[in-house]
């Protein structure tokens, strides 16, 4: 049933390759996902044809072709739905990537794999990362090929390599990260041989480019449940080389248990933040549609400033003063090292810096001015900050948890009320720069900026004033400076 459910267009492509005297087989993820009941319109194939011959056959089969990586033997194509029979369901575009049989390995000091084209399907499958990705279906005859027992491992939920794990990871160290990623995405356990090899070879990940490391970490974090993958990273020591701030959170708990296990706390915050994302993977909707990478990174890393700021106080207490400020700098440094884009770096660092801002609200209710500042400082990150702050409560004390939740409910209510009354999301002074220059008779320059900041501060403290009141306040402020106004 699985094999018969393949896209008819893929079978037609197989017939075209066969007619030209070439082998073609569906390989890897699409085969694995078919057995897991997951449909895929993006199909990966391996072939005996050269890249040039593949391009010619794809051009005749599809509506568009492109060169994904000719040096690696990979050509892509897209085929639009053909006219369906009356009453038949509409079909989607079929996107394929076809790669010439190959082998590849890293030079001991290189970040780029060396590629050599192979001769047969079994050899091509032997170079794949895990047995569950080393299954294939020859087309068009639908012959299932599984030389390394991938289907059995799929049924067992185990990640095992086709060759020895040491050889596999030596060929491509990124596969160690992929083991963690698949543990998160599929919920599979890691074979003992794979785990031992990662523990021994973790430093070798250093030869892989930051971009490739980043992309695997992103896929891991965007999984429905990232925790199993993060645990593989930390428990094997691989995280020490790609995200060292995470295992550093496993602070030694003192004999009096004066603080939480920050690592476990962070994993719990991540899980709770994911639960607060809006919509679903299939239908992302709402203010923070999931999976949201910025929220998830902030939830995981928000406390990474704690190891550097931990202090044992007189009387038996422990403190982490300003860990949010230190953490924001560490977050930015790590994400930049992984070559994340500037917007993501800035957003995650800002959320880390702001994640403690709410604390104290329940003990001493904020003024309207404080609420305005909270919203203004968060800016477009406000909805994520709401979720991060709520997720940061992992106490087992139900009464304390309920009190914190009620306090944040109250804060959100006040934000909504002020927003409705004052257009809070876009707070501006009552006079703009042009009006300030007109009132004070100024030309563009530093003094206009100072006047603007004065009016913005006044707006924060007192709410909307109206232009007449704001103008009077501006003239009085200017006069106090000893400067005449027009």
CSV table of C-alpha atoms in Angstrom, one decimal:
chain,number,residue,atom,x,y,z
A,1,UNK,CA,0.0,0.0,0.0
A,2,UNK,CA,2.9,2.4,0.8
A,3,UNK,CA,4.6,1.8,-2.5
A,4,UNK,CA,1.4,1.9,-4.6
A,5,UNK,CA,0.6,5.3,-3.0
A,6,UNK,CA,3.6,7.0,-4.6
A,7,UNK,CA,3.0,10.0,-6.9
A,8,UNK,CA,2.1,8.8,-10.4
A,9,UNK,CA,4.4,11.6,-11.8
A,10,UNK,CA,7.4,9.9,-10.0
A,11,UNK,CA,6.5,6.6,-11.7
A,12,UNK,CA,6.5,8.3,-15.1
A,13,UNK,CA,9.9,9.8,-14.3
A,14,UNK,CA,11.2,6.4,-13.5
A,15,UNK,CA,9.9,5.1,-16.8
A,16,UNK,CA,11.6,7.9,-18.7
A,17,UNK,CA,15.0,7.1,-17.0
A,18,UNK,CA,14.5,3.3,-17.7
A,19,UNK,CA,13.8,4.0,-21.3
A,20,UNK,CA,17.1,5.9,-21.5
A,21,UNK,CA,18.9,3.0,-20.0
A,22,UNK,CA,19.4,4.4,-16.5
A,23,UNK,CA,18.4,3.4,-13.0
A,24,UNK,CA,16.3,5.6,-10.8
A,25,UNK,CA,15.3,5.1,-7.2
A,26,UNK,CA,13.4,7.1,-4.6
A,27,UNK,CA,15.7,7.4,-1.6
A,28,UNK,CA,16.0,8.7,1.9
A,29,UNK,CA,13.5,10.8,3.7
A,30,UNK,CA,10.5,10.3,1.3
A,31,UNK,CA,10.7,6.5,1.7
A,32,UNK,CA,11.1,6.7,5.5
A,33,UNK,CA,8.2,9.2,5.7
A,34,UNK,CA,6.0,7.0,3.5
A,35,UNK,CA,6.3,4.2,6.0
A,36,UNK,CA,5.6,6.6,8.8
A,37,UNK,CA,2.4,7.7,7.0
A,38,UNK,CA,3.7,11.2,6.1
A,39,UNK,CA,3.0,12.5,2.6
A,40,UNK,CA,5.7,14.4,0.7
A,41,UNK,CA,5.5,16.3,-2.5
A,42,UNK,CA,9.3,16.9,-2.5
A,43,UNK,CA,11.0,13.7,-3.7
A,44,UNK,CA,14.7,12.7,-3.6
A,45,UNK,CA,16.0,10.3,-6.2
A,46,UNK,CA,19.3,8.6,-6.9
A,47,UNK,CA,20.3,7.6,-10.4
A,48,UNK,CA,23.0,6.0,-12.5
A,49,UNK,CA,22.7,8.8,-15.0
A,50,UNK,CA,25.2,11.6,-15.2
A,51,UNK,CA,24.1,15.1,-14.1
A,52,UNK,CA,24.0,16.2,-17.8
A,53,UNK,CA,21.8,13.2,-18.8
A,54,UNK,CA,19.6,13.8,-15.7
A,55,UNK,CA,19.1,17.4,-16.7
A,56,UNK,CA,18.0,16.4,-20.2
A,57,UNK,CA,15.5,13.8,-18.9
A,58,UNK,CA,14.1,16.2,-16.3
A,59,UNK,CA,13.6,18.9,-18.8
A,60,UNK,CA,11.5,16.6,-20.9
A,61,UNK,CA,9.5,15.4,-17.8
A,62,UNK,CA,8.9,18.6,-15.9
A,63,UNK,CA,8.0,22.2,-16.4
A,64,UNK,CA,11.1,23.7,-14.8
A,65,UNK,CA,14.6,22.5,-14.0
A,66,UNK,CA,17.5,24.0,-12.0
A,67,UNK,CA,21.1,23.2,-11.1
A,68,UNK,CA,21.1,22.6,-7.3
A,69,UNK,CA,24.7,21.4,-7.3
A,70,UNK,CA,26.1,20.0,-10.5
A,71,UNK,CA,29.5,19.3,-8.8
A,72,UNK,CA,27.6,17.2,-6.3
A,73,UNK,CA,25.6,15.6,-9.1
A,74,UNK,CA,22.2,17.1,-8.1
A,75,UNK,CA,19.6,18.5,-10.5
A,76,UNK,CA,16.1,19.8,-9.4
A,77,UNK,CA,12.9,19.9,-11.3
A,78,UNK,CA,9.2,20.9,-10.8
A,79,UNK,CA,6.2,19.5,-12.5
A,80,UNK,CA,2.8,21.1,-12.4
A,81,UNK,CA,-0.4,19.0,-12.0
A,82,UNK,CA,-1.7,17.6,-15.2
A,83,UNK,CA,-5.4,18.0,-16.0
A,84,UNK,CA,-7.3,15.7,-13.6
A,85,UNK,CA,-10.3,13.6,-14.4
A,86,UNK,CA,-13.7,15.1,-13.6
A,87,UNK,CA,-14.4,14.8,-9.9
A,88,UNK,CA,-10.8,13.8,-9.0
A,89,UNK,CA,-9.1,15.8,-6.2
A,90,UNK,CA,-6.7,18.6,-7.1
A,91,UNK,CA,-3.1,17.6,-7.0
A,92,UNK,CA,0.0,19.7,-6.0
A,93,UNK,CA,3.2,20.4,-7.8
A,94,UNK,CA,5.7,17.6,-7.7
A,95,UNK,CA,9.3,18.8,-6.8
A,96,UNK,CA,12.2,16.4,-7.3
A,97,UNK,CA,15.9,16.3,-6.7
A,98,UNK,CA,17.8,13.7,-8.7
A,99,UNK,CA,21.4,13.0,-7.7
A,100,UNK,CA,23.9,10.7,-9.4
A,101,UNK,CA,25.1,7.8,-7.3
A,102,UNK,CA,28.0,9.0,-5.2
A,103,UNK,CA,30.3,8.6,-2.3
A,104,UNK,CA,31.6,11.5,-0.3
A,105,UNK,CA,34.0,12.1,2.6
A,106,UNK,CA,35.7,14.9,4.4
A,107,UNK,CA,39.4,15.6,4.2
A,108,UNK,CA,40.8,15.7,7.8
A,109,UNK,CA,41.2,19.5,7.6
A,110,UNK,CA,38.5,20.5,5.2
A,111,UNK,CA,35.0,21.9,5.8
A,112,UNK,CA,33.8,20.7,2.4
A,113,UNK,CA,33.1,17.1,1.4
A,114,UNK,CA,35.0,15.6,-1.5
A,115,UNK,CA,32.5,14.0,-4.0
A,116,UNK,CA,33.1,11.0,-6.1
A,117,UNK,CA,30.3,9.6,-8.3
A,118,UNK,CA,29.5,5.9,-7.5
A,119,UNK,CA,28.4,3.0,-9.6
A,120,UNK,CA,25.4,1.4,-7.9
A,121,UNK,CA,22.4,2.0,-5.6
A,122,UNK,CA,23.7,-0.2,-2.7
A,123,UNK,CA,27.0,1.8,-2.7
A,124,UNK,CA,25.0,5.0,-2.7
A,125,UNK,CA,22.8,3.9,0.2
A,126,UNK,CA,25.9,2.8,2.2
A,127,UNK,CA,27.1,6.4,2.5
A,128,UNK,CA,23.8,7.7,3.9
A,129,UNK,CA,23.6,8.8,7.5
A,130,UNK,CA,21.3,6.3,9.1
A,131,UNK,CA,19.7,3.0,8.1
A,132,UNK,CA,16.2,4.6,8.3
A,133,UNK,CA,17.4,6.9,5.5
A,134,UNK,CA,19.2,4.2,3.6
A,135,UNK,CA,16.0,2.6,2.1
A,136,UNK,CA,15.0,3.0,-1.5
A,137,UNK,CA,12.3,2.2,-4.0
A,138,UNK,CA,13.3,1.5,-7.6
A,139,UNK,CA,11.0,3.1,-10.1
A,140,UNK,CA,8.9,2.5,-12.1
A,141,UNK,CA,8.8,-1.2,-10.9
A,142,UNK,CA,8.4,-0.3,-7.2
A,143,UNK,CA,11.1,-2.7,-6.0
A,144,UNK,CA,11.9,-2.0,-2.3
A,145,UNK,CA,15.6,-1.9,-1.5
A,146,UNK,CA,16.8,-2.1,2.1
A,147,UNK,CA,20.3,-3.5,2.4
A,148,UNK,CA,21.0,-2.3,5.9
A,149,UNK,CA,17.8,-3.2,7.8
A,150,UNK,CA,16.3,0.3,7.8
A,151,UNK,CA,12.7,-0.9,8.0
A,152,UNK,CA,13.4,-2.9,11.1
A,153,UNK,CA,15.1,0.0,12.7
A,154,UNK,CA,12.2,2.2,11.7
A,155,UNK,CA,9.8,-0.1,13.5
A,156,UNK,CA,12.1,-0.2,16.5
A,157,UNK,CA,12.5,3.6,16.6
A,158,UNK,CA,16.3,3.4,16.6
A,159,UNK,CA,18.9,5.5,14.8
A,160,UNK,CA,21.8,3.2,13.5
A,161,UNK,CA,24.4,3.9,10.8
A,162,UNK,CA,24.7,1.7,7.7
A,163,UNK,CA,28.4,1.3,8.3
A,164,UNK,CA,30.2,1.6,11.6
A,165,UNK,CA,29.3,4.9,13.3
A,166,UNK,CA,32.9,5.9,13.6
A,167,UNK,CA,33.4,5.5,9.8
A,168,UNK,CA,30.1,7.3,9.1
A,169,UNK,CA,30.9,10.3,11.3
A,170,UNK,CA,34.5,10.4,10.0
A,171,UNK,CA,33.1,10.7,6.5
A,172,UNK,CA,30.8,13.5,7.5
A,173,UNK,CA,30.9,14.8,11.1
A,174,UNK,CA,27.6,16.7,10.6
A,175,UNK,CA,25.9,13.3,10.9
A,176,UNK,CA,26.5,13.5,14.6
A,177,UNK,CA,24.2,16.6,14.7
A,178,UNK,CA,21.7,14.9,12.5
A,179,UNK,CA,21.4,12.1,15.0
A,180,UNK,CA,20.3,14.6,17.6
A,181,UNK,CA,18.0,16.3,15.1
A,182,UNK,CA,16.3,13.0,14.1
A,183,UNK,CA,16.0,12.1,17.8
A,184,UNK,CA,13.9,15.3,18.1
A,185,UNK,CA,12.0,15.1,14.9
A,186,UNK,CA,11.2,11.3,15.0
A,187,UNK,CA,11.3,10.6,18.7
A,188,UNK,CA,13.8,7.8,18.0
A,189,UNK,CA,16.5,6.6,20.4
A,190,UNK,CA,20.2,6.6,19.5
A,191,UNK,CA,21.9,3.3,19.0
A,192,UNK,CA,24.7,2.5,21.5
A,193,UNK,CA,27.3,2.4,18.8
A,194,UNK,CA,26.2,5.8,17.5
A,195,UNK,CA,26.2,7.3,21.0
A,196,UNK,CA,29.7,6.0,21.8
A,197,UNK,CA,31.0,7.3,18.4
A,198,UNK,CA,29.6,10.8,19.1
A,199,UNK,CA,31.2,10.9,22.5
A,200,UNK,CA,34.5,10.0,21.0
A,201,UNK,CA,34.4,12.1,17.9
A,202,UNK,CA,32.5,15.2,19.1
A,203,UNK,CA,35.5,17.5,18.6
A,204,UNK,CA,35.5,16.7,14.9
A,205,UNK,CA,32.4,18.7,14.4
A,206,UNK,CA,34.7,21.7,14.4
A,207,UNK,CA,35.6,21.1,10.7
A,208,UNK,CA,31.9,21.6,9.7
A,209,UNK,CA,30.9,25.1,8.6
A,210,UNK,CA,28.9,27.3,11.1
A,211,UNK,CA,26.1,27.5,8.6
A,212,UNK,CA,25.6,23.8,8.3
A,213,UNK,CA,25.7,23.5,12.1
A,214,UNK,CA,23.2,26.3,12.5
A,215,UNK,CA,20.8,24.7,10.0
A,216,UNK,CA,20.7,21.4,11.9
A,217,UNK,CA,20.2,23.2,15.2
A,218,UNK,CA,17.3,25.1,13.7
A,219,UNK,CA,15.6,21.9,12.4
A,220,UNK,CA,16.1,20.3,15.8
A,221,UNK,CA,14.6,23.3,17.7
A,222,UNK,CA,11.6,23.5,15.3
A,223,UNK,CA,10.7,19.9,16.0
A,224,UNK,CA,7.4,19.2,17.8
A,225,UNK,CA,9.4,18.1,20.9
A,226,UNK,CA,13.1,19.3,20.7
A,227,UNK,CA,14.0,17.9,24.2
A,228,UNK,CA,15.2,14.4,23.1
A,229,UNK,CA,17.5,16.0,20.5
A,230,UNK,CA,18.9,18.5,23.0
A,231,UNK,CA,19.5,15.7,25.5
A,232,UNK,CA,21.5,13.8,22.9
A,233,UNK,CA,23.6,16.9,22.3
A,234,UNK,CA,24.3,17.5,25.9
A,235,UNK,CA,24.7,13.9,27.1
A,236,UNK,CA,27.2,13.0,24.4
A,237,UNK,CA,29.3,16.1,24.8
A,238,UNK,CA,28.5,17.4,21.3
A,239,UNK,CA,26.9,20.5,22.7
A,240,UNK,CA,30.2,21.5,24.2
A,241,UNK,CA,31.4,22.2,20.6
A,242,UNK,CA,28.3,23.7,19.0
A,243,UNK,CA,26.3,25.3,21.9
A,244,UNK,CA,28.5,25.2,25.0
A,245,UNK,CA,26.3,27.6,26.9
A,246,UNK,CA,23.6,24.9,27.2
A,247,UNK,CA,25.6,22.2,29.1
A,248,UNK,CA,27.1,25.0,31.1
A,249,UNK,CA,23.6,25.4,32.7
A,250,UNK,CA,24.1,22.1,34.5
A,251,UNK,CA,25.3,24.0,37.6
A,252,UNK,CA,26.5,21.9,40.4
A,253,UNK,CA,23.7,21.9,42.9
A,254,UNK,CA,25.0,22.7,46.4
A,255,UNK,CA,24.2,20.4,49.3
A,256,UNK,CA,21.3,22.7,50.5
A,257,UNK,CA,19.7,22.8,47.0
A,258,UNK,CA,19.6,26.6,47.2
A,259,UNK,CA,18.7,27.0,43.5
A,260,UNK,CA,17.1,25.0,40.7
A,261,UNK,CA,18.9,22.9,38.1
A,262,UNK,CA,19.1,25.6,35.5
A,263,UNK,CA,19.5,23.2,32.6
A,264,UNK,CA,16.4,21.2,33.5
A,265,UNK,CA,14.6,24.5,34.1
A,266,UNK,CA,15.5,25.7,30.7
A,267,UNK,CA,14.2,22.6,29.0
A,268,UNK,CA,11.0,22.9,30.8
A,269,UNK,CA,10.6,26.6,29.9
A,270,UNK,CA,11.2,25.6,26.2
A,271,UNK,CA,8.4,22.9,26.4
A,272,UNK,CA,6.1,25.4,28.1
A,273,UNK,CA,6.8,28.1,25.5
A,274,UNK,CA,6.1,25.7,22.7
A,275,UNK,CA,2.8,24.9,24.3
A,276,UNK,CA,1.9,28.6,24.2
A,277,UNK,CA,2.6,29.0,20.5
A,278,UNK,CA,-0.5,29.7,18.5
A,279,UNK,CA,-1.9,27.5,15.8
A,280,UNK,CA,-0.2,24.3,14.8
A,281,UNK,CA,2.6,23.1,12.6
A,282,UNK,CA,0.1,22.4,9.9
A,283,UNK,CA,-2.0,25.6,10.4
A,284,UNK,CA,0.1,28.4,12.0
A,285,UNK,CA,-2.2,31.2,13.1
A,286,UNK,CA,-2.4,33.9,15.8
A,287,UNK,CA,0.1,36.3,17.2
A,288,UNK,CA,3.0,33.8,17.6
A,289,UNK,CA,2.4,31.1,15.0
A,290,UNK,CA,4.4,27.9,15.8
A,291,UNK,CA,7.0,26.7,15.4
A,292,UNK,CA,8.5,30.1,16.3
A,293,UNK,CA,12.3,30.0,16.2
A,294,UNK,CA,12.9,33.3,18.1
A,295,UNK,CA,10.7,32.3,21.0
A,296,UNK,CA,12.2,28.8,21.2
A,297,UNK,CA,15.8,30.1,21.1
A,298,UNK,CA,14.9,32.7,23.8
A,299,UNK,CA,13.2,30.0,26.0
A,300,UNK,CA,16.2,27.7,25.8
A,301,UNK,CA,18.9,30.3,26.3
A,302,UNK,CA,17.3,33.0,28.5
A,303,UNK,CA,19.3,31.9,31.6
A,304,UNK,CA,22.7,31.4,30.0
A,305,UNK,CA,24.0,34.4,32.0
A,306,UNK,CA,23.5,32.5,35.3
A,307,UNK,CA,26.7,30.5,35.4
A,308,UNK,CA,28.8,33.7,35.1
A,309,UNK,CA,26.8,35.6,37.7
A,310,UNK,CA,26.1,33.0,40.4
A,311,UNK,CA,27.0,34.1,43.9
A,312,UNK,CA,26.5,32.4,47.2
A,313,UNK,CA,25.3,35.0,49.7
A,314,UNK,CA,25.8,35.2,53.4
A,315,UNK,CA,23.1,33.4,55.2
A,316,UNK,CA,22.8,30.6,52.7
A,317,UNK,CA,21.2,32.3,49.7
A,318,UNK,CA,22.3,32.3,46.1
A,319,UNK,CA,22.0,35.1,43.6
A,320,UNK,CA,22.3,35.7,39.9
A,321,UNK,CA,22.3,39.5,39.8
A,322,UNK,CA,22.1,41.0,36.3
A,323,UNK,CA,22.2,37.5,34.6
A,324,UNK,CA,19.7,38.8,32.1
A,325,UNK,CA,22.1,41.5,30.9
A,326,UNK,CA,25.1,39.1,30.8
A,327,UNK,CA,22.9,36.5,29.1
A,328,UNK,CA,21.8,38.9,26.4
A,329,UNK,CA,25.4,39.5,25.4
A,330,UNK,CA,26.2,35.8,25.5
A,331,UNK,CA,23.2,35.0,23.4
A,332,UNK,CA,24.2,37.5,20.8
A,333,UNK,CA,27.8,36.3,20.7
A,334,UNK,CA,26.8,32.6,20.3
A,335,UNK,CA,24.1,33.3,17.6
A,336,UNK,CA,26.5,35.4,15.6
A,337,UNK,CA,29.1,32.7,15.8
A,338,UNK,CA,26.5,30.3,14.3
A,339,UNK,CA,25.9,32.9,11.6
A,340,UNK,CA,22.3,33.6,12.4
A,341,UNK,CA,20.8,36.6,10.7
A,342,UNK,CA,20.9,40.0,12.4
A,343,UNK,CA,17.2,40.2,13.1
A,344,UNK,CA,17.1,36.8,14.9
A,345,UNK,CA,20.2,37.7,16.9
A,346,UNK,CA,18.8,41.0,18.0
A,347,UNK,CA,15.3,39.6,18.8
A,348,UNK,CA,16.6,36.7,20.9
A,349,UNK,CA,19.1,38.9,22.8
A,350,UNK,CA,16.4,41.4,23.5
A,351,UNK,CA,14.0,38.8,24.9
A,352,UNK,CA,16.8,37.5,27.1
A,353,UNK,CA,17.4,41.0,28.4
A,354,UNK,CA,13.7,41.6,29.1
A,355,UNK,CA,12.7,38.2,30.5
A,356,UNK,CA,12.9,39.4,34.2
A,357,UNK,CA,11.3,42.7,33.7
A,358,UNK,CA,7.8,41.5,34.9
A,359,UNK,CA,9.0,40.2,38.2
A,360,UNK,CA,7.9,42.5,41.0
A,361,UNK,CA,4.7,43.4,39.3
A,362,UNK,CA,2.6,41.2,41.5
A,363,UNK,CA,4.1,42.7,44.7
A,364,UNK,CA,3.8,46.3,43.7
A,365,UNK,CA,1.4,47.0,40.9
A,366,UNK,CA,3.0,49.2,38.2
A,367,UNK,CA,2.0,52.7,37.3
A,368,UNK,CA,0.5,53.3,33.9
A,369,UNK,CA,3.9,54.8,33.0
A,370,UNK,CA,5.7,51.5,33.9
A,371,UNK,CA,3.2,49.5,31.7
A,372,UNK,CA,3.8,51.8,28.8
A,373,UNK,CA,7.6,51.4,29.2
A,374,UNK,CA,7.2,47.6,29.3
A,375,UNK,CA,5.3,47.6,26.0
A,376,UNK,CA,7.5,50.1,24.3
A,377,UNK,CA,10.7,48.3,25.3
A,378,UNK,CA,9.3,45.0,24.0
A,379,UNK,CA,8.1,46.6,20.8
A,380,UNK,CA,7.2,44.0,18.2
A,381,UNK,CA,8.5,41.2,20.6
A,382,UNK,CA,5.6,41.8,23.1
A,383,UNK,CA,3.6,38.7,22.3
A,384,UNK,CA,6.7,36.6,22.4
A,385,UNK,CA,7.7,38.2,25.7
A,386,UNK,CA,4.3,37.4,27.1
A,387,UNK,CA,4.9,33.7,26.4
A,388,UNK,CA,8.5,33.7,27.5
A,389,UNK,CA,7.6,35.3,30.8
A,390,UNK,CA,4.7,32.9,31.5
A,391,UNK,CA,6.9,29.9,30.5
A,392,UNK,CA,9.6,31.0,32.9
A,393,UNK,CA,7.5,29.9,35.8
A,394,UNK,CA,8.4,26.3,36.6
A,395,UNK,CA,7.8,26.3,40.3
A,396,UNK,CA,6.1,23.2,41.8
A,397,UNK,CA,4.4,25.5,44.4
A,398,UNK,CA,0.9,25.6,42.9
A,399,UNK,CA,-0.1,28.6,45.0
A,400,UNK,CA,3.0,30.6,43.8
A,401,UNK,CA,2.4,29.6,40.2
A,402,UNK,CA,-1.3,30.6,40.4
A,403,UNK,CA,-0.3,34.0,41.9
A,404,UNK,CA,2.2,34.7,39.2
A,405,UNK,CA,-0.2,33.7,36.5
A,406,UNK,CA,-2.9,35.9,37.9
A,407,UNK,CA,-0.5,38.8,38.1
A,408,UNK,CA,0.5,38.4,34.5
A,409,UNK,CA,-3.2,38.1,33.5
A,410,UNK,CA,-3.7,41.5,35.2
A,411,UNK,CA,-0.7,43.0,33.4
A,412,UNK,CA,-2.0,41.8,30.0
A,413,UNK,CA,-5.4,43.2,30.8
A,414,UNK,CA,-3.9,46.6,31.6
A,415,UNK,CA,-1.8,46.6,28.5
A,416,UNK,CA,-5.0,45.9,26.5
A,417,UNK,CA,-6.9,48.7,28.2
A,418,UNK,CA,-4.1,51.2,27.7
A,419,UNK,CA,-3.6,50.1,24.1
A,420,UNK,CA,-7.3,50.6,23.3
A,421,UNK,CA,-7.2,54.1,24.9
A,422,UNK,CA,-3.8,55.3,23.7
A,423,UNK,CA,-2.7,53.3,20.7
A,424,UNK,CA,0.0,51.9,23.0
A,425,UNK,CA,1.9,49.9,20.4
A,426,UNK,CA,3.0,53.0,18.6
A,427,UNK,CA,3.8,55.5,21.4
A,428,UNK,CA,5.1,58.8,20.1
A,429,UNK,CA,5.4,62.3,21.6
A,430,UNK,CA,2.5,64.6,21.0
A,431,UNK,CA,4.7,66.7,18.8
A,432,UNK,CA,6.8,65.4,16.0
A,433,UNK,CA,10.3,66.7,15.0
A,434,UNK,CA,8.9,69.2,12.5
A,435,UNK,CA,6.5,70.7,15.1
A,436,UNK,CA,9.3,70.8,17.7
A,437,UNK,CA,11.5,72.8,15.3
A,438,UNK,CA,8.6,75.2,14.5
A,439,UNK,CA,7.8,75.8,18.2
A,440,UNK,CA,11.4,76.4,19.3
A,441,UNK,CA,12.7,78.0,16.1
A,442,UNK,CA,15.3,75.3,15.7
A,443,UNK,CA,17.1,73.8,12.7
A,444,UNK,CA,17.7,70.0,12.5
A,445,UNK,CA,20.3,68.9,15.1
A,446,UNK,CA,21.1,67.6,18.5
A,447,UNK,CA,18.8,69.9,20.4
A,448,UNK,CA,15.8,68.7,18.4
A,449,UNK,CA,16.6,65.1,19.5
A,450,UNK,CA,16.8,66.2,23.1
A,451,UNK,CA,13.5,68.0,22.9
A,452,UNK,CA,11.9,64.9,21.3
A,453,UNK,CA,13.2,62.6,24.1
A,454,UNK,CA,11.8,65.1,26.7
A,455,UNK,CA,8.4,64.9,25.1
A,456,UNK,CA,8.6,61.1,24.8
A,457,UNK,CA,9.4,60.8,28.5
A,458,UNK,CA,6.5,63.1,29.3
A,459,UNK,CA,4.2,60.9,27.2
A,460,UNK,CA,5.4,57.8,29.0
A,461,UNK,CA,4.7,59.3,32.4
A,462,UNK,CA,1.4,61.1,31.8
A,463,UNK,CA,-0.1,59.5,28.7
A,464,UNK,CA,-1.5,61.5,25.8
A,465,UNK,CA,-1.4,65.3,26.5
A,466,UNK,CA,-2.6,66.9,23.4
A,467,UNK,CA,-0.6,69.3,21.2
A,468,UNK,CA,-1.4,72.5,23.2
A,469,UNK,CA,-0.4,71.0,26.6
A,470,UNK,CA,2.7,69.4,25.0
A,471,UNK,CA,3.7,72.7,23.4
A,472,UNK,CA,3.4,74.5,26.8
A,473,UNK,CA,5.5,71.9,28.5
A,474,UNK,CA,8.1,72.0,25.7
A,475,UNK,CA,8.4,75.8,26.0
A,476,UNK,CA,8.8,75.6,29.8
A,477,UNK,CA,11.4,72.9,29.5
A,478,UNK,CA,13.3,75.0,26.9
A,479,UNK,CA,13.1,78.1,29.0
A,480,UNK,CA,14.6,76.3,32.0
A,481,UNK,CA,17.6,75.6,29.8
A,482,UNK,CA,18.0,79.3,29.4
A,483,UNK,CA,17.3,79.2,25.7
A,484,UNK,CA,14.7,81.6,24.0
A,485,UNK,CA,11.9,80.2,22.0
A,486,UNK,CA,10.3,81.8,19.0
